[in-house]
PDB file of C-alpha atoms in Angstrom:
ATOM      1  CA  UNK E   1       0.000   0.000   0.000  1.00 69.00           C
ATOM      2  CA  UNK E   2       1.389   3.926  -1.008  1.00 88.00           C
ATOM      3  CA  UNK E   3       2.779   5.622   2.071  1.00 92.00           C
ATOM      4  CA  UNK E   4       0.164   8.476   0.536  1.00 92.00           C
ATOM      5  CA  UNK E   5      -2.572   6.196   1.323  1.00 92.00           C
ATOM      6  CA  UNK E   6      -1.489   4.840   4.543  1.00 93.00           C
ATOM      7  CA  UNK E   7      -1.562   8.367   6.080  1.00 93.00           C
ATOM      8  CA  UNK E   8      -4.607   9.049   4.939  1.00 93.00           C
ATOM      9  CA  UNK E   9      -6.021   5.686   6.351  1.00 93.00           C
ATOM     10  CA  UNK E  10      -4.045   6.753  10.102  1.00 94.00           C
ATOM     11  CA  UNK E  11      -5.885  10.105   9.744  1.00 95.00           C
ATOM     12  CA  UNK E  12      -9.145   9.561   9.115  1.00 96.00           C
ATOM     13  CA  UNK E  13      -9.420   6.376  11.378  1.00 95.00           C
ATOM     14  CA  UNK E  14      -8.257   8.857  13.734  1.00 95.00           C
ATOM     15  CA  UNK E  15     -10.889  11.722  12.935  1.00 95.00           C
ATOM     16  CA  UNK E  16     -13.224   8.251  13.188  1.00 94.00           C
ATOM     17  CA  UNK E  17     -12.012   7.975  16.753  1.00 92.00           C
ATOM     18  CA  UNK E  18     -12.484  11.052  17.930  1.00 94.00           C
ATOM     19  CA  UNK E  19     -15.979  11.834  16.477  1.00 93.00           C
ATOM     20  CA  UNK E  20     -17.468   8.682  18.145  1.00 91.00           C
ATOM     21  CA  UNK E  21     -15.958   9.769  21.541  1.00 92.00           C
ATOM     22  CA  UNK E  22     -17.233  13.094  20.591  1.00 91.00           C
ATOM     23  CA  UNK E  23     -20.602  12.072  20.041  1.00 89.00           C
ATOM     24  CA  UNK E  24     -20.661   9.589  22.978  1.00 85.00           C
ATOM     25  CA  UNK E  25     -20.895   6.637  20.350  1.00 88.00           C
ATOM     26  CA  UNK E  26     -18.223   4.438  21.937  1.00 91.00           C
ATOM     27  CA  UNK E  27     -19.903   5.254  25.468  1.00 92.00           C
ATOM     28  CA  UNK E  28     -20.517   1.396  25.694  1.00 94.00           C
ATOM     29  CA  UNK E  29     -16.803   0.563  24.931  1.00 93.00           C
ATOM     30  CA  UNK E  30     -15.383   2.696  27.462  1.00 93.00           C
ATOM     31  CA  UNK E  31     -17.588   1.200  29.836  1.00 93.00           C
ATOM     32  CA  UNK E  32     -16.542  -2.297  29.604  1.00 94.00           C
ATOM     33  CA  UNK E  33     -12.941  -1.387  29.165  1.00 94.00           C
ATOM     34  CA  UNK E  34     -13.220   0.241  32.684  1.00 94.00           C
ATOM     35  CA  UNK E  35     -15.363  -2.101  34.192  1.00 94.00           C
ATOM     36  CA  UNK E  36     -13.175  -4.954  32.921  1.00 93.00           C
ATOM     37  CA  UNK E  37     -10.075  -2.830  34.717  1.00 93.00           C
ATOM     38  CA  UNK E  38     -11.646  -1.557  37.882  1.00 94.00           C
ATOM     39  CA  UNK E  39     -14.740  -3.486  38.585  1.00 92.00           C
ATOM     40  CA  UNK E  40     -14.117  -6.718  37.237  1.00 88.00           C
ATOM     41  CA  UNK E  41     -15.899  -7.922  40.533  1.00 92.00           C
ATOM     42  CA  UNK E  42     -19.598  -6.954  39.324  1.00 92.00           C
ATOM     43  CA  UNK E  43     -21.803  -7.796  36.922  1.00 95.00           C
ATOM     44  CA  UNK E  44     -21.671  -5.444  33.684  1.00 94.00           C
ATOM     45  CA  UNK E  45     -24.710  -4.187  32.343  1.00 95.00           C
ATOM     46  CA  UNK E  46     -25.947  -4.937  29.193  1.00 96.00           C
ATOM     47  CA  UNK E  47     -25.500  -2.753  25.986  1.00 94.00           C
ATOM     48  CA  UNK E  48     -29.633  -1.385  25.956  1.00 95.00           C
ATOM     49  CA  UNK E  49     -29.238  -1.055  30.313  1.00 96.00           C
ATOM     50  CA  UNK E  50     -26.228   1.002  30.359  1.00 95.00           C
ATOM     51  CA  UNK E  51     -27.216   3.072  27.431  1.00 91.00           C
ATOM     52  CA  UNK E  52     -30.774   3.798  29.656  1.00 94.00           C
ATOM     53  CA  UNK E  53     -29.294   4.320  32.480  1.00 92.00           C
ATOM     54  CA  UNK E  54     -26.731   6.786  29.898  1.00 86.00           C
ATOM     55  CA  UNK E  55     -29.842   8.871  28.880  1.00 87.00           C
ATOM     56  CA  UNK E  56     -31.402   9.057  32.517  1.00 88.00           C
ATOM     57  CA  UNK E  57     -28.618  10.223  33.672  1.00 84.00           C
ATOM     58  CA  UNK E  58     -27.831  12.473  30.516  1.00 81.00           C
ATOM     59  CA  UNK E  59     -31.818  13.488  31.036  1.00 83.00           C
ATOM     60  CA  UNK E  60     -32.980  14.113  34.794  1.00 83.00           C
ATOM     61  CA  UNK E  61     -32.439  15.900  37.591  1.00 73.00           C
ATOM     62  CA  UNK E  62     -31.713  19.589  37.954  1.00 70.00           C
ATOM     63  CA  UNK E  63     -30.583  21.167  34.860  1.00 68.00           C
ATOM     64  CA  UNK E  64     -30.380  24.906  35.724  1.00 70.00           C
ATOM     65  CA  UNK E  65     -27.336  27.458  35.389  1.00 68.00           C
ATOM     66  CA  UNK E  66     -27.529  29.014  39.392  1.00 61.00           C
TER      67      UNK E  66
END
């Protein structure tokens, strides 16, 4: 593969990463990477239950400047 090509596939896999942590798409992934580190003890939650309790939390409670 062109060296031309191959830094254009590093960057943009890149700009890939960083748009899905931007957007909180890889939410789930960082999740079970931590969990799997620092709370390999308990259960993990499923994909649809963490991504619930995700927008609750994203959601609720008070949401005011002062």
């Amino acid at each position: 593969m062109p060296l031309l090509l191959e830094k254009i596939l590093s960057k943009t896999k890149y700009a890939w990463a960083i748009l899905r942590q931007l957007s909180g798409d890889d939410a789930y992934e960082r999740y079970v990477n931590h969990h799997s580190l620092c709370h390999s003890d308990e259960p993990l939650l499923s994909r649809s239950a963490f991504f619930k309790g995700w927008q609750e939390k994203k959601w609720h409670g008070i949401k005011r400047c002062c």
